[in-house]
PDB file of C-alpha atoms in Angstrom:
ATOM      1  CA  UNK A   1      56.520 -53.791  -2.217  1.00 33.00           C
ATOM      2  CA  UNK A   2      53.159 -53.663  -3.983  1.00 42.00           C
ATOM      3  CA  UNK A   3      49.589 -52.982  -2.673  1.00 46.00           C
ATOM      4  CA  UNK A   4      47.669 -54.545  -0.720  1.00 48.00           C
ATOM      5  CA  UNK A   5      44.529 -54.466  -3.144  1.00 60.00           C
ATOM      6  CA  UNK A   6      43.670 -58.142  -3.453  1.00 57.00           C
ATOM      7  CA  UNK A   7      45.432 -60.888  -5.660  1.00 50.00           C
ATOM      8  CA  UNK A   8      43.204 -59.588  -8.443  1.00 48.00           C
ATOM      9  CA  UNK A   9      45.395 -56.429  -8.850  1.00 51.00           C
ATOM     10  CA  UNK A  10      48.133 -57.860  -8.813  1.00 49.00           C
ATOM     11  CA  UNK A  11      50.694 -57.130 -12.140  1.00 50.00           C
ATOM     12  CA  UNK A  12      52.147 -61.135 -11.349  1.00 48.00           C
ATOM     13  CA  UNK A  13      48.995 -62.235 -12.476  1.00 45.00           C
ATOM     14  CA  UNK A  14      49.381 -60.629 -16.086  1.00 55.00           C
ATOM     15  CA  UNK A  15      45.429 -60.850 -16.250  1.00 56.00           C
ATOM     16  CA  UNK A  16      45.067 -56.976 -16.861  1.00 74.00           C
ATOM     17  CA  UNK A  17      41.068 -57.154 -16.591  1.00 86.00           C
ATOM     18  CA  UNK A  18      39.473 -53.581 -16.912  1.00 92.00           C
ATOM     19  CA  UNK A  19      37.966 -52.282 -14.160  1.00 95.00           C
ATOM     20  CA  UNK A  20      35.363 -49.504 -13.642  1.00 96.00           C
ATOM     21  CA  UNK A  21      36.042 -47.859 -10.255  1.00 97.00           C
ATOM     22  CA  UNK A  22      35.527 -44.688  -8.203  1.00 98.00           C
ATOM     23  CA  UNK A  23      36.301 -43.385  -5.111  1.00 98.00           C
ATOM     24  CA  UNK A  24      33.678 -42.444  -2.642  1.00 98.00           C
ATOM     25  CA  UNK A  25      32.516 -41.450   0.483  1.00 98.00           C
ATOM     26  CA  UNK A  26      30.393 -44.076   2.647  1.00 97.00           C
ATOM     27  CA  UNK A  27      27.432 -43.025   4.085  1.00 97.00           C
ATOM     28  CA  UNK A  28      26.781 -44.071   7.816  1.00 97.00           C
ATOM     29  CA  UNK A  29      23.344 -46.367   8.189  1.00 97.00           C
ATOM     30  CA  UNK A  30      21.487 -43.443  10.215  1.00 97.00           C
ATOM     31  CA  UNK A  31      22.157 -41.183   7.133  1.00 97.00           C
ATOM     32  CA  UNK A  32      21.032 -44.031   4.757  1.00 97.00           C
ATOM     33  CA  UNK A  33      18.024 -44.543   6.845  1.00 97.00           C
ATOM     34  CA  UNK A  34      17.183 -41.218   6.425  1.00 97.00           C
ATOM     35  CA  UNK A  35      17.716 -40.294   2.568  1.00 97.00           C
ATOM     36  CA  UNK A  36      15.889 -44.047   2.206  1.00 97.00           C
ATOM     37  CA  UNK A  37      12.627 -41.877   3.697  1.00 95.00           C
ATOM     38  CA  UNK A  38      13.093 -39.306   1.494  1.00 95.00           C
ATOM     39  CA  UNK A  39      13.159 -41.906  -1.413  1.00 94.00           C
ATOM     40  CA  UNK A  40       9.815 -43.475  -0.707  1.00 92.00           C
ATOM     41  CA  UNK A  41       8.436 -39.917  -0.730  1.00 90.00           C
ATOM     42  CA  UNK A  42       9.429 -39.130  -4.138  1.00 89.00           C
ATOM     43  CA  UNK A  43       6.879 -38.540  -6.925  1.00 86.00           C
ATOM     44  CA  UNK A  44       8.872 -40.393  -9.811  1.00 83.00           C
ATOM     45  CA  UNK A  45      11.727 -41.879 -10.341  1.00 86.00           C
ATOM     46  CA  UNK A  46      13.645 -45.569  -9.959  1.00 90.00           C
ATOM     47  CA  UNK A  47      15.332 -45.631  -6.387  1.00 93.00           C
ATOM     48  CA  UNK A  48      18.649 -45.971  -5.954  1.00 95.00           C
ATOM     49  CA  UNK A  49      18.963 -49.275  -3.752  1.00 95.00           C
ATOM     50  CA  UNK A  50      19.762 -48.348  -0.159  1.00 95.00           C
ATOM     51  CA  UNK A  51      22.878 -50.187  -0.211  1.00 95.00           C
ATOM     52  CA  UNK A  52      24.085 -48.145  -3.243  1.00 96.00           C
ATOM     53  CA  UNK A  53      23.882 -44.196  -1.612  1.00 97.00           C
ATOM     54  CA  UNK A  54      27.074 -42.791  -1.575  1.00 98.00           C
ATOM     55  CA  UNK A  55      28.825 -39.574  -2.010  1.00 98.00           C
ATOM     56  CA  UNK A  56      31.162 -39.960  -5.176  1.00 98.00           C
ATOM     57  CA  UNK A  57      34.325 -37.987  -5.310  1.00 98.00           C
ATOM     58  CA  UNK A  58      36.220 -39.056  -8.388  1.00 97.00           C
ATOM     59  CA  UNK A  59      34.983 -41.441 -11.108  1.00 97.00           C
ATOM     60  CA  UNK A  60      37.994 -42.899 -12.579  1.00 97.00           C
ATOM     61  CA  UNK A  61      36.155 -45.098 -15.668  1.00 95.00           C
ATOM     62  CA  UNK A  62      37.188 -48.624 -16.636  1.00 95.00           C
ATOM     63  CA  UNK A  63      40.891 -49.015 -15.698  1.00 96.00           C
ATOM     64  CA  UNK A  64      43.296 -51.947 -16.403  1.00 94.00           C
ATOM     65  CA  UNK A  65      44.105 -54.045 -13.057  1.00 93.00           C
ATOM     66  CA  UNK A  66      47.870 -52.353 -13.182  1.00 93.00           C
ATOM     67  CA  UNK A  67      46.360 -48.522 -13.298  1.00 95.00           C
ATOM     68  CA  UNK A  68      44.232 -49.202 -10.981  1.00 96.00           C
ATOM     69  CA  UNK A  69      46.849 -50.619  -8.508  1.00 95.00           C
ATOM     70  CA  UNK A  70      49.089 -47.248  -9.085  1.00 96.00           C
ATOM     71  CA  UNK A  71      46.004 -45.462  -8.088  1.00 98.00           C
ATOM     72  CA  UNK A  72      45.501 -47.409  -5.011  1.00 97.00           C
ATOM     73  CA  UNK A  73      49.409 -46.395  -3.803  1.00 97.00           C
ATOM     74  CA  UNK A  74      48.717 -42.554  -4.851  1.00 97.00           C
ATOM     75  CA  UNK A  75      45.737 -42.211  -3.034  1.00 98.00           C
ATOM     76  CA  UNK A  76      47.633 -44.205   0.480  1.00 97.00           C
ATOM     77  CA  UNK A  77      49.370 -41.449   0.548  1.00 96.00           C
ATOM     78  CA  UNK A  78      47.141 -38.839   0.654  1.00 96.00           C
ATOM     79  CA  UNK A  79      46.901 -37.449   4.197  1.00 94.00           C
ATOM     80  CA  UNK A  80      43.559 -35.401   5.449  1.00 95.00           C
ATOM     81  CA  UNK A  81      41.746 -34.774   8.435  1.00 95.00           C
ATOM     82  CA  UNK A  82      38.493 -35.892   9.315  1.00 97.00           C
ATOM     83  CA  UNK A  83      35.683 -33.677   8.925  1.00 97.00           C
ATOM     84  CA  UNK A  84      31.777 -33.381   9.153  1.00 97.00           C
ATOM     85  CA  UNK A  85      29.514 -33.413   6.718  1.00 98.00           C
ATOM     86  CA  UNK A  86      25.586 -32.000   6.383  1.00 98.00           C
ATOM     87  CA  UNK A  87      22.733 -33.489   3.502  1.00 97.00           C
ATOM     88  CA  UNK A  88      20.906 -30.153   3.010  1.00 96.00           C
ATOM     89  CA  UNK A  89      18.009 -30.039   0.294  1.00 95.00           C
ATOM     90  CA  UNK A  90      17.387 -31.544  -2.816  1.00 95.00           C
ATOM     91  CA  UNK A  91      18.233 -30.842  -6.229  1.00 92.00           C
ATOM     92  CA  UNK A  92      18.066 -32.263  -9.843  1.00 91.00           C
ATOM     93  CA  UNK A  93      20.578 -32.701 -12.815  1.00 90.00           C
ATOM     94  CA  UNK A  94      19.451 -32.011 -16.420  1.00 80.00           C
ATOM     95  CA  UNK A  95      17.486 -28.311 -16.896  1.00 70.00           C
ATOM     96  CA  UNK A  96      14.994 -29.345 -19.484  1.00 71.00           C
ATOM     97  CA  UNK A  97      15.185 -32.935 -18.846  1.00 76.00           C
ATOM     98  CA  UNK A  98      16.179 -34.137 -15.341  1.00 80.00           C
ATOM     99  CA  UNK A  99      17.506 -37.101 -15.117  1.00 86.00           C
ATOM    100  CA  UNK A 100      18.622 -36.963 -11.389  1.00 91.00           C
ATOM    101  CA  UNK A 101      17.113 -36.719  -8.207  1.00 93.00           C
ATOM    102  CA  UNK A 102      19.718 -36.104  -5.438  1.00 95.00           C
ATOM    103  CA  UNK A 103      20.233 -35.080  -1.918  1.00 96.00           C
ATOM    104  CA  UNK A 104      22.780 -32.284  -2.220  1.00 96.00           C
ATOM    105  CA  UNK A 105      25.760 -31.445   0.295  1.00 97.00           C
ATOM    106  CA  UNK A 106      26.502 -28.149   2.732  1.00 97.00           C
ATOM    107  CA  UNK A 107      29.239 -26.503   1.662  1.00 97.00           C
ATOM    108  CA  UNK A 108      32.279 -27.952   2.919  1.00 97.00           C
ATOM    109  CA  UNK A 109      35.945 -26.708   2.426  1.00 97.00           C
ATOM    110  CA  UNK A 110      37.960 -30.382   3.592  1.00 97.00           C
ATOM    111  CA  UNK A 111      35.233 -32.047   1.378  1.00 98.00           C
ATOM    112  CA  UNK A 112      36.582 -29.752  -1.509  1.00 97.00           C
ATOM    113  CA  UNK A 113      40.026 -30.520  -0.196  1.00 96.00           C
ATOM    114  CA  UNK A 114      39.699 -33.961  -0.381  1.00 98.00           C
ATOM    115  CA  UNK A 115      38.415 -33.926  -3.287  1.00 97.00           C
ATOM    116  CA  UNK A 116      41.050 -32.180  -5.355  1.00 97.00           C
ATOM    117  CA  UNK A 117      43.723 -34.107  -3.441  1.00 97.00           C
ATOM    118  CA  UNK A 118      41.901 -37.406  -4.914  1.00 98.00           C
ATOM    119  CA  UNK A 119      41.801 -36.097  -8.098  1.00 97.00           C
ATOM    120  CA  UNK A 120      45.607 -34.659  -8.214  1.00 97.00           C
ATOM    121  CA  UNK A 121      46.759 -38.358  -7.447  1.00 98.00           C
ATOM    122  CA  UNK A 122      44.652 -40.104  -9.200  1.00 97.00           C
ATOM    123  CA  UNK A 123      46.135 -37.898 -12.164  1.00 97.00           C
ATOM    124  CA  UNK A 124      49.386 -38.650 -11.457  1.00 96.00           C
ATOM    125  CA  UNK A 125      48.911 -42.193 -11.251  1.00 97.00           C
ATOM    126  CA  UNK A 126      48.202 -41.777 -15.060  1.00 95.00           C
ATOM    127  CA  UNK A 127      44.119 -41.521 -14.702  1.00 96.00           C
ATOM    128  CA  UNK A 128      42.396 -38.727 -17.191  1.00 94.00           C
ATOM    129  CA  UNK A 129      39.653 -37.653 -15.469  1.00 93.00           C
ATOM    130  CA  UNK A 130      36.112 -35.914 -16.981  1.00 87.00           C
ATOM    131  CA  UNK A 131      36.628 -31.958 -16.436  1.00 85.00           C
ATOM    132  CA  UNK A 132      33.082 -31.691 -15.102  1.00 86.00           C
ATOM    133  CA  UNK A 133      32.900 -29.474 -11.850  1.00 91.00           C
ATOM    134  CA  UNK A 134      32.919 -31.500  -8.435  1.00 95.00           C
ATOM    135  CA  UNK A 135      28.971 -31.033  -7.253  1.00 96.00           C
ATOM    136  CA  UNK A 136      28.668 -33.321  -4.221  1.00 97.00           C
ATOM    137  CA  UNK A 137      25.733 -35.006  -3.802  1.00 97.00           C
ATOM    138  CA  UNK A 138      24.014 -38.664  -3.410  1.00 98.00           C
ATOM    139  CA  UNK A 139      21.970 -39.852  -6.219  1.00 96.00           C
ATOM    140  CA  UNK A 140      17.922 -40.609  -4.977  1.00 96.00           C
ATOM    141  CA  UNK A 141      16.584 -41.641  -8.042  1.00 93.00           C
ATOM    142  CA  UNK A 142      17.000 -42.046 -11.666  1.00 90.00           C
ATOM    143  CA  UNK A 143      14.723 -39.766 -13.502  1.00 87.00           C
ATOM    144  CA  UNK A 144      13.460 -40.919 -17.007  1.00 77.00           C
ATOM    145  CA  UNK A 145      12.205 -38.725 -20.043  1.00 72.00           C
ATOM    146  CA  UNK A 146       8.872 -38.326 -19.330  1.00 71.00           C
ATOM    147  CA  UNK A 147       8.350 -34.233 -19.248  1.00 71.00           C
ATOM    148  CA  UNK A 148       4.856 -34.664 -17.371  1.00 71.00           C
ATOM    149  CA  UNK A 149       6.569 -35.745 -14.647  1.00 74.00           C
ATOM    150  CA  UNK A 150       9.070 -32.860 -14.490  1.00 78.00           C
ATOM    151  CA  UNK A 151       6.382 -30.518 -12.417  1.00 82.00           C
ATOM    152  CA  UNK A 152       5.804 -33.345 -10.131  1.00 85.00           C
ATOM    153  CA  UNK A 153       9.542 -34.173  -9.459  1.00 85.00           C
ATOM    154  CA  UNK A 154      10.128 -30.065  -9.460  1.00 87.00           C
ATOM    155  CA  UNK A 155       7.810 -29.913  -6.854  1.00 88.00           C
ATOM    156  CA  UNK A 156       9.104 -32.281  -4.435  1.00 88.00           C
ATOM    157  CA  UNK A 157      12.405 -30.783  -4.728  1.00 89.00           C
ATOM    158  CA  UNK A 158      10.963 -26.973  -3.610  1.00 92.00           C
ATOM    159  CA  UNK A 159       8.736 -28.698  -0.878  1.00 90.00           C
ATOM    160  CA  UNK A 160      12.324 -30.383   0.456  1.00 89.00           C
ATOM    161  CA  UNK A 161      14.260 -26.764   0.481  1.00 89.00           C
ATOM    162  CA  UNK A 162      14.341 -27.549   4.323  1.00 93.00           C
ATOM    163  CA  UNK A 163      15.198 -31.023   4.538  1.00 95.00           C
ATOM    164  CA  UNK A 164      18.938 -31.724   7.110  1.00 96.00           C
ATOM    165  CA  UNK A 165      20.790 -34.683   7.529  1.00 96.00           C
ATOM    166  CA  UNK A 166      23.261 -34.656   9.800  1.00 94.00           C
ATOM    167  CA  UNK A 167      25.835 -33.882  10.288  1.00 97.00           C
ATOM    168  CA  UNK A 168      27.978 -36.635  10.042  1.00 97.00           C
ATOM    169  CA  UNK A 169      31.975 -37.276  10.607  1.00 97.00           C
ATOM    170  CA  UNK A 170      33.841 -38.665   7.384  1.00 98.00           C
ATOM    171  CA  UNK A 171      36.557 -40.539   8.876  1.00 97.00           C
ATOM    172  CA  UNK A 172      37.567 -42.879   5.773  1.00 97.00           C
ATOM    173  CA  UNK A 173      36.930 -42.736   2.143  1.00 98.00           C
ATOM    174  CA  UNK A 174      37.046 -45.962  -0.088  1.00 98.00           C
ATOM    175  CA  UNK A 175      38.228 -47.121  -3.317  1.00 98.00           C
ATOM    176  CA  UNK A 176      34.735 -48.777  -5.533  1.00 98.00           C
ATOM    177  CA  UNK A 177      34.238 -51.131  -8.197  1.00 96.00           C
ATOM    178  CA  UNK A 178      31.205 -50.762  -9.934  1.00 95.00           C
ATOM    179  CA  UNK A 179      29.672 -53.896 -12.022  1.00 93.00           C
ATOM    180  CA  UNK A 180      26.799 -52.623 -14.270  1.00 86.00           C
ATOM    181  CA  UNK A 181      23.600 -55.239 -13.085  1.00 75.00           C
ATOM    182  CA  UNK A 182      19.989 -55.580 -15.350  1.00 75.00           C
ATOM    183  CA  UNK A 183      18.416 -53.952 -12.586  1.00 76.00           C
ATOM    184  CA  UNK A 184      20.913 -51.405 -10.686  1.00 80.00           C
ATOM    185  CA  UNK A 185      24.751 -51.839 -10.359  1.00 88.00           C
ATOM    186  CA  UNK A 186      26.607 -53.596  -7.757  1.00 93.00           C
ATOM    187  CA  UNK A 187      29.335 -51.598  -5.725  1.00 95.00           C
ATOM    188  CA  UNK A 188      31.951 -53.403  -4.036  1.00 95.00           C
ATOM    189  CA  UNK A 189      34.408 -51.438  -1.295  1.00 97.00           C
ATOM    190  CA  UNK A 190      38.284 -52.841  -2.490  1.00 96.00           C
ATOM    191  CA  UNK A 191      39.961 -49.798  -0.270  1.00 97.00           C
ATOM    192  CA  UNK A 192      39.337 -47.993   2.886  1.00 97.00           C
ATOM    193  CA  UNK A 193      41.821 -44.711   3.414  1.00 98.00           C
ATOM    194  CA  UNK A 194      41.885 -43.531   7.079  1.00 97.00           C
ATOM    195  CA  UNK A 195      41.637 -39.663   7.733  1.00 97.00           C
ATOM    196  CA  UNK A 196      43.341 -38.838  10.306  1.00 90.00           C
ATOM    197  CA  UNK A 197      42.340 -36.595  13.433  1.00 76.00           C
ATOM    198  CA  UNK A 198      43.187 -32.754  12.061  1.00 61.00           C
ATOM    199  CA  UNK A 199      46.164 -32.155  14.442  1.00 47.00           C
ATOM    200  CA  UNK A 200      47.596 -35.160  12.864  1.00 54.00           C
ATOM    201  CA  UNK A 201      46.867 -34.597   8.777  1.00 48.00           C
ATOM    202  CA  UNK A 202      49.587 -32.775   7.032  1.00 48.00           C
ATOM    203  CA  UNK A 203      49.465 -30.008   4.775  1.00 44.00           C
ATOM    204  CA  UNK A 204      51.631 -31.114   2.404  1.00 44.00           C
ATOM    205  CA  UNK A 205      50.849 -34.250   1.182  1.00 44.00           C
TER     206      UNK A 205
END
């Protein structure tokens, strides 16, 4: 039996659109509410749109329909327990240059686990995946190449070392489609994965 992704996925349809996609962890709406505060604090910088904050996990590029259905059975099977999760500080991407403003994540060993099992399947399932190192974090704002503003944005960063969120309990993860807009992308959920209570995830798979 095939997934139950919609009619879109399906290989009957022969259609084989591409399809750029990542899974993700949602954030819940207090958590939103809160990073959305930090956002209208910021110095510089485009917002990310409160409906877009999210905690990425694996980026798996533009995929054909097919590949992207084989993903969607790999990661079913992938069992993990729930787990909490803390926003703790900001930080920024690009040394020189930044180019992103974020709210970064506590260190968390089931978030790392996760991760890596996500990225094992999604390998499997015939994905190749960027090498970068998994940094969690949700993107604020996009940064642009200004360098006057890099004290400014620097500066807000320091002044939010003490800044908590949280925690939170992860009890799902979802599979994302991402359609690039004029103005900011669109992200639409097309999978939710149940974690399961930690007594009842697994080791193994």
């Amino acid at each position: 039996m095939r997934s139950h992704l919609p009619n879109s996925f399906s290989r009957r349809h022969r259609s084989f659109r591409m399809i750029r996609a990542f899974a993700a962890i949602a954030l819940p709406p207090e958590i939103r509410e809160r990073l959305v505060q930090v956002q209208a604090g910021l110095p510089e910088g485009r917002p990310v749109p409160p409906e877009n904050l999210h905690l990425t996990l694996v980026f798996l590029g533009e995929l054909p329909e097919p590949r992207l259905d084989d993903v969607h059975l790999a990661f079913a099977g992938i069992r993990a327990g729930r787990f909490q999760l803390t926003v703790s500080g900001l930080g920024l991407f690009g040394s020189d240059r930044p180019h992103n403003l974020h709210a970064a994540l506590a260190e968390s060993a089931p978030l790392r686990h996760l991760q890596t099992k996500l990225e094992t399947a999604a390998r499997r399932a015939g994905v190749v995946l960027d090498r970068r190192r998994f940094v969690p974090h949700v993107t604020l704002a996009r940064l642009g190449r200004d360098r006057s503003a890099r004290r400014r944005v620097e500066l807000a960063v320091a002044q939010a070392a003490d800044f908590r969120a949280g925690p939170f309990e992860v009890g799902f993860f979802g599979l994302f489609r991402s359609e690039i807009g004029r103005n900011a992308a669109r992200y639409t959920e097309l999978m939710r994965y149940t974690l399961f209570a930690s007594q009842d995830a697994s080791p193994g798979a």
